XYZ file of C-alpha atoms in Angstrom:
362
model
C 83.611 -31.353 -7.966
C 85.828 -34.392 -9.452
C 83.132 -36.679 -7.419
C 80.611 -34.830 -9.316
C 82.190 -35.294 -12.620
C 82.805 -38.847 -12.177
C 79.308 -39.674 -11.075
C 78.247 -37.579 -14.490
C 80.417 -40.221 -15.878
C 78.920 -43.284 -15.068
C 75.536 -42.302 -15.498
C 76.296 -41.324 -19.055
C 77.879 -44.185 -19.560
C 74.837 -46.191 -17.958
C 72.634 -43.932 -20.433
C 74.544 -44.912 -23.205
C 74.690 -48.429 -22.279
C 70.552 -48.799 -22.225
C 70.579 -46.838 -25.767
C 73.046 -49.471 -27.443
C 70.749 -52.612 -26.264
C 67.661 -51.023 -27.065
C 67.693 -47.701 -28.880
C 66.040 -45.512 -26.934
C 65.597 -44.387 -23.033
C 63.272 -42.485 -21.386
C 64.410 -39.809 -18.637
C 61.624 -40.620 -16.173
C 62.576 -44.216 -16.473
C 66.237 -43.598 -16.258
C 65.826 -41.462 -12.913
C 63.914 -44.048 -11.170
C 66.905 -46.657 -11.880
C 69.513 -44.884 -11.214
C 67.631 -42.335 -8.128
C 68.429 -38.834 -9.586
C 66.139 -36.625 -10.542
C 64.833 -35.673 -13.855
C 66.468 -32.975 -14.719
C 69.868 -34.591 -13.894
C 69.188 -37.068 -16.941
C 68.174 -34.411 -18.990
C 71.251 -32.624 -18.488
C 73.158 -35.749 -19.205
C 71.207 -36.338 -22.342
C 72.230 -32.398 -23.334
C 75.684 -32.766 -22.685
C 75.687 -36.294 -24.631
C 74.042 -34.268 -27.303
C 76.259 -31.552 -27.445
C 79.364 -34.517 -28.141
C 77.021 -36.121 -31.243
C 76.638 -38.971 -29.011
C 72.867 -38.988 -29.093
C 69.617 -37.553 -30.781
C 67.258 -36.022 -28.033
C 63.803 -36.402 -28.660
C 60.677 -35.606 -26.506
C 60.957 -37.263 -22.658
C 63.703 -38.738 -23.414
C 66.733 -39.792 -26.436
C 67.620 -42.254 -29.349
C 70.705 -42.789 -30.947
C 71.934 -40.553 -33.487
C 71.593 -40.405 -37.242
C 75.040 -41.136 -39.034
C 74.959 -37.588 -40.336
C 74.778 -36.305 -36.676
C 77.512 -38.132 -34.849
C 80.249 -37.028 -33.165
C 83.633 -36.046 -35.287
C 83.821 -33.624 -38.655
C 81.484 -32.954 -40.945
C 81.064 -35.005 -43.578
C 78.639 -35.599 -46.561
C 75.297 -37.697 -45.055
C 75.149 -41.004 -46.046
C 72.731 -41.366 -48.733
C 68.925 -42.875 -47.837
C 68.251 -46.621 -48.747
C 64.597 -46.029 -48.330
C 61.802 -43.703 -47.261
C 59.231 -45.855 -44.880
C 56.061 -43.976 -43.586
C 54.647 -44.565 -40.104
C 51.083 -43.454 -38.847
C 50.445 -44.130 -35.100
C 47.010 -42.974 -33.454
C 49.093 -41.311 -30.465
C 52.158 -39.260 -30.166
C 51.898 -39.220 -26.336
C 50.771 -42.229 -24.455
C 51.817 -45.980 -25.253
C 53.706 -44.672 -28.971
C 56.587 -42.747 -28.506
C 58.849 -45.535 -27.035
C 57.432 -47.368 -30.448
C 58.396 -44.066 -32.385
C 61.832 -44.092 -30.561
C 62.276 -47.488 -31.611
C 61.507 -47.438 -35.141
C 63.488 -44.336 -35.463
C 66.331 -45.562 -33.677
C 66.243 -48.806 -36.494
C 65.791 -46.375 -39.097
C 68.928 -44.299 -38.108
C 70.826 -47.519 -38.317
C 70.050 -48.666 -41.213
C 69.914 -45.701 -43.086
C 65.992 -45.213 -43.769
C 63.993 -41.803 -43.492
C 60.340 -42.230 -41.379
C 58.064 -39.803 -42.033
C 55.855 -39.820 -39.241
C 51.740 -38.657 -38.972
C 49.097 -39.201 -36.291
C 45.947 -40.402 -36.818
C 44.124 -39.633 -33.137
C 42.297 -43.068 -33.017
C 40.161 -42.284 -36.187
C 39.329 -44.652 -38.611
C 38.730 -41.640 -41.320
C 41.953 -39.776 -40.517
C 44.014 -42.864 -40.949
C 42.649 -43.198 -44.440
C 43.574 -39.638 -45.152
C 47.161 -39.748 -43.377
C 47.842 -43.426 -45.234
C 46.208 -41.735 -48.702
C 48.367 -38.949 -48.147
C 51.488 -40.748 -48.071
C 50.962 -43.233 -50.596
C 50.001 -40.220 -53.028
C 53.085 -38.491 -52.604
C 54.620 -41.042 -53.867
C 57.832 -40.565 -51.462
C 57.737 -43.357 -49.180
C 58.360 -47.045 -50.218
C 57.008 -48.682 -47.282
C 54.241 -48.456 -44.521
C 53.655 -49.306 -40.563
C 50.955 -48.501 -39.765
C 48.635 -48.883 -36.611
C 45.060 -48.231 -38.029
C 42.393 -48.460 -35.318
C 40.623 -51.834 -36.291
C 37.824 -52.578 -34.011
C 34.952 -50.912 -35.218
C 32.588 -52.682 -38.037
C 34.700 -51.527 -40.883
C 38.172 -53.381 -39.603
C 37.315 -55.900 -42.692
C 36.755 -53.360 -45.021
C 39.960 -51.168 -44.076
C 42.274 -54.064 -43.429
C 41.095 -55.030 -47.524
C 41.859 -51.001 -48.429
C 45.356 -51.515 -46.925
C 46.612 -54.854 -48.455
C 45.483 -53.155 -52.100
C 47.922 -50.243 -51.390
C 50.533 -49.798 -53.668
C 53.487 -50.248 -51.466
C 54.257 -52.938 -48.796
C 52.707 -52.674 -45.272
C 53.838 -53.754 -42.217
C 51.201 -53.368 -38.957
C 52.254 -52.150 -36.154
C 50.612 -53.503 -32.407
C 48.074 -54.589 -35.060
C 47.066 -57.805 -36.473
C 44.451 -58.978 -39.077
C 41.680 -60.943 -36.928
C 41.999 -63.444 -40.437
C 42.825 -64.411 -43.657
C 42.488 -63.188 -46.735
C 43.958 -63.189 -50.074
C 44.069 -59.332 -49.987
C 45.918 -59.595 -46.655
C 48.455 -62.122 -47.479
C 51.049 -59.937 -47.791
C 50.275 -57.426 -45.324
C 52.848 -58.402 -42.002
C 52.524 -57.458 -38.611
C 54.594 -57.270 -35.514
C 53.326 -56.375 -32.070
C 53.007 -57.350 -27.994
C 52.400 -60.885 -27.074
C 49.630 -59.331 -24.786
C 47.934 -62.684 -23.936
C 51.519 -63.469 -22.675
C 51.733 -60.462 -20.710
C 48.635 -61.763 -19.258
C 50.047 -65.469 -18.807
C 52.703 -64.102 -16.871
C 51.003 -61.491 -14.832
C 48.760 -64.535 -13.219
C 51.763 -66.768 -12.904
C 53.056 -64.151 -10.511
C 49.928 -63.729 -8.635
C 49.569 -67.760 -8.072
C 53.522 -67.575 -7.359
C 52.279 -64.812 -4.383
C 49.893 -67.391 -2.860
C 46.942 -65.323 -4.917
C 44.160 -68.687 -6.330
C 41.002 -65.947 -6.679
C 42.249 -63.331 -9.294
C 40.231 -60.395 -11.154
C 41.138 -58.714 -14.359
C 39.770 -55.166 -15.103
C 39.518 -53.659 -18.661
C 39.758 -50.236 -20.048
C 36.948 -49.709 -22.687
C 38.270 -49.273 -26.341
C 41.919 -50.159 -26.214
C 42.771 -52.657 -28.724
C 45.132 -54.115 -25.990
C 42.158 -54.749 -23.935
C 40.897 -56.650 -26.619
C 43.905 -59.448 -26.308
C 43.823 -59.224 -22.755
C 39.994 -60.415 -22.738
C 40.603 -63.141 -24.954
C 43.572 -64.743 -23.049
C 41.677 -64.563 -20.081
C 38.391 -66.667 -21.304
C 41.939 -69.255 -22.386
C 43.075 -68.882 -18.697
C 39.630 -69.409 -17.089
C 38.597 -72.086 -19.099
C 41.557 -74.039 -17.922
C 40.469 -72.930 -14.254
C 43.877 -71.773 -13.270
C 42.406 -68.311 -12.078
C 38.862 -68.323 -10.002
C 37.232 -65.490 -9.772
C 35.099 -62.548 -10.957
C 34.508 -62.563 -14.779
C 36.801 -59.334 -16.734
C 35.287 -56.265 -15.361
C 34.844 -53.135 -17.712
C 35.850 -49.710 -16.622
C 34.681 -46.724 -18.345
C 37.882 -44.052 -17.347
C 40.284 -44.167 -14.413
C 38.517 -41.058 -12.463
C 34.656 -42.781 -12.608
C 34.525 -43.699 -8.657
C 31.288 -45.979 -9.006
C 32.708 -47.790 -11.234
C 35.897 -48.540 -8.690
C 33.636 -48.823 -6.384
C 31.839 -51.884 -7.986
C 35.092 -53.423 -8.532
C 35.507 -53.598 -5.079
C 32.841 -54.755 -3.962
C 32.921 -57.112 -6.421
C 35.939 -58.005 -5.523
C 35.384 -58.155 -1.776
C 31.701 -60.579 -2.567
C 34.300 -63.108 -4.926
C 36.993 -63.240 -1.983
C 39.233 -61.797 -5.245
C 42.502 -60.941 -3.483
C 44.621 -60.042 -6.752
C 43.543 -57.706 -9.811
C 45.279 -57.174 -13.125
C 44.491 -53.637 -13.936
C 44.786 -52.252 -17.875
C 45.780 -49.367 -17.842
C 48.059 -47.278 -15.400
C 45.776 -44.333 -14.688
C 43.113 -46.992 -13.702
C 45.486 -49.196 -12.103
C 46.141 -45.709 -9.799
C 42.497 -45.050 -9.460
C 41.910 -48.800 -8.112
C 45.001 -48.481 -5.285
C 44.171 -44.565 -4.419
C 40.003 -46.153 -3.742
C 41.864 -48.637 -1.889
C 43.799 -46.223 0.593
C 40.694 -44.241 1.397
C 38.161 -46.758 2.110
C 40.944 -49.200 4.165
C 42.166 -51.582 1.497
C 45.904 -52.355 2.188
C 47.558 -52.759 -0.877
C 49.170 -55.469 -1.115
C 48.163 -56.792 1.885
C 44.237 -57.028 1.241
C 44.590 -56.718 -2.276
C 47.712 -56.931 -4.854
C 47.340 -54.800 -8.035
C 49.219 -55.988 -10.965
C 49.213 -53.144 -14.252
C 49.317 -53.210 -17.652
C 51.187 -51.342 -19.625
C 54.139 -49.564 -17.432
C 53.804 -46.083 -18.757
C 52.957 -44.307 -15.205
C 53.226 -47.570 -12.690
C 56.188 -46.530 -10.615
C 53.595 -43.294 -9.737
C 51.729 -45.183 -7.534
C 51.131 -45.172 -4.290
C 52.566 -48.357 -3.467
C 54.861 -48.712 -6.690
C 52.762 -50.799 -8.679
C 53.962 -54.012 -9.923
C 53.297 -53.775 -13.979
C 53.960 -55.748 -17.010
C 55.638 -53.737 -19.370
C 55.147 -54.510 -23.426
C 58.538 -54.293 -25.496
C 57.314 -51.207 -27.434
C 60.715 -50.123 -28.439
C 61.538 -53.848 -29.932
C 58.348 -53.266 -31.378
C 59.200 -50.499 -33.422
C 63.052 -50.892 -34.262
C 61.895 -54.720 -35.344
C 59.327 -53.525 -37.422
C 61.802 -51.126 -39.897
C 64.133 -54.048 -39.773
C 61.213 -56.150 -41.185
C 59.862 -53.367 -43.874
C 64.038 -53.077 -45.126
C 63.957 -57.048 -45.019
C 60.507 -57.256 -47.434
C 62.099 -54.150 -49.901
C 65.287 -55.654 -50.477
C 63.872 -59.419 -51.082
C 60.615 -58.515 -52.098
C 57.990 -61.310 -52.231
C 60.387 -64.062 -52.976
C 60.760 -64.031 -48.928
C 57.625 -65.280 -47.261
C 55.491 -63.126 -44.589
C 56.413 -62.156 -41.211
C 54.185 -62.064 -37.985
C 56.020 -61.602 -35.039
C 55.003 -61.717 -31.496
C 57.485 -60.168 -28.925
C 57.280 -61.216 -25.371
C 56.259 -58.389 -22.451
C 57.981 -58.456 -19.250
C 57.422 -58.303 -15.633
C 58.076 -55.199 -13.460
C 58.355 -56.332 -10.004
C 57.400 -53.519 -6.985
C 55.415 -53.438 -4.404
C 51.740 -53.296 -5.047
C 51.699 -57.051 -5.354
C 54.759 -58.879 -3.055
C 53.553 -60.881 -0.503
C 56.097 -61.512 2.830
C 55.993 -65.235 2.452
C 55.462 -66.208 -1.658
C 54.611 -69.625 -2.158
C 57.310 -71.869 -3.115
């Protein structure tokens, strides 16, 4: 039992550790790291709870408001600003962005009032309207889906908005003087990309593929660093392959073959589920992965599911979101006397095992 207790110990303390540097954890990601189950970290996160230590929220936990921490009770500290946030998901990719920005806001003493706009153009005019006509929020991040024909057209609705905006994973494709002020923050996706082949050559890989999902605005980055990267000849191989949705078996099946016609020995999968769907193919038609083929993902939301662990470059969503409150607090308290910010953070590299090789190159 005192074994027990001190093991409880240190992985609290481990738990709180990840939450201080960077404001929010997730329980799956926490049980792989530290080889517990699930349900161990979520009785952690309870019993950190119950002490005012941290805020639970859904699959995992953020630090706590000021009003909820530990100790008596005592008067709330009073809100600098209201900021409102619409997101198009409040499942996959967003809530480590959500956890972040909330996380931020807690700090720093700002209210987020939070809407989802399902990847619809329309709805995020009506959740944005919404917000701005209540005239209760001061600020807005906002992820608007920009790659249909009207990105122009919404992007020039936004930067006419009465209160300052701040995009989130989103970026103006240009210029304009109604966009001036409008500042974004988001993944450095063609970096993710930089460093995902820079691993692959480091693994002996010199024929490399890259494989899409249709209508992710990631995929859109990822496409456009790779024409940089071919262009420069550093990868050799099959043009960016499209795939339609991680369960279409044809269309894994093409990539194969393509694949196997290119001599391709390396992909670069976006997203997880396809990643999956590309190293399952592989196991029943006798593709050792990574022996025959290394798989590298994008994204890191279900890699370590895989069958091998895949390898996956993981955006900093939670910088993401706790850098863009700190922004939207910056651009209220100076106003426009401080010029605009647009911020790229860097991705990282998740090593495991869908794409060592025994003897890297050196």
């Amino acid at each position: 039992m005192e074994t027990d207790r001190l093991f409880s110990a240190q992985r609290q303390e481990r738990l709180l550790a990840e939450l201080r540097g960077h404001g929010a954890v997730r329980v799956r990601d926490l049980a792989r790291d530290l080889g517990v189950s699930e349900l161990t970290i979520r009785r952690d996160i309870a019993a950190l709870a119950e002490r005012g230590l941290v805020a639970k929220v859904h699959g995992g936990a953020t630090l706590p408001s000021q009003s909820s921490a530990a100790g008596p009770p005592r008067r709330a500290a009073a809100t600098r600003f209201t900021v409102g946030m619409v997101v198009p998901s409040l499942d996959f990719y967003w809530p480590l962005v959500v956890a972040g920005a909330r996380a931020a806001a807690a700090a720093l003493g700002v209210a987020v009032q939070l809407r989802g706009s399902s990847y619809d153009p329309a709805e995020d005019r009506r959740q944005i309207g919404r917000l701005v006509d209540a005239q209760q929020v001061q600020g807005l991040l906002l992820a608007p889906s920009l790659e249909g024909d009207d990105a122009a057209e919404i992007l020039d609705w936004i930067g006419r908005l009465a209160v300052p905006t701040i995009l989130v994973e989103r970026q103006p494709r240009r210029w304009t003087p109604t966009t001036r002020h409008i500042e974004w923050v988001r993944s450095d996706h063609a970096l993710g990309l930089e460093i995902a082949v820079y691993h692959l050559r480091h693994q002996g890989h010199r024929r490399i593929g890259l494989v899409l999902a249709q209508g992710s605005p990631t995929s859109a980055h990822l496409r456009d660093a790779w024409r940089a990267v071919v262009a420069d000849a550093a990868v050799p191989g099959p043009e960016a392959i499209m795939l339609d949705a991680p369960g279409e078996r044809d269309a894994v099946h093409r990539i194969l073959r393509e694949c196997r016609h290119s001599k391709t020995t390396a992909l670069i999968v976006h997203s997880d589920p396809h990643a999956i769907a590309v190293a399952q193919h592989c196991a029943e038609v006798g593709i050792a992965v990574p022996g025959d083929l290394a798989i590298v993902s994008y994204d890191d939301e279900i890699a370590h599911l895989g069958d091998p662990t895949l390898t996956a470059i993981r955006p900093p969503k939670s910088s993401v979101g706790r850098l863009a409150v700190e922004l939207m607090v910056s651009r209220l308290l100076d106003g426009e006397r401080r010029p605009a910010h647009r911020v790229l953070l860097a991705p990282e590299l998740v090593v495991r095992g869908s794409s060592l090789r025994l003897s890297p190159m050196r």
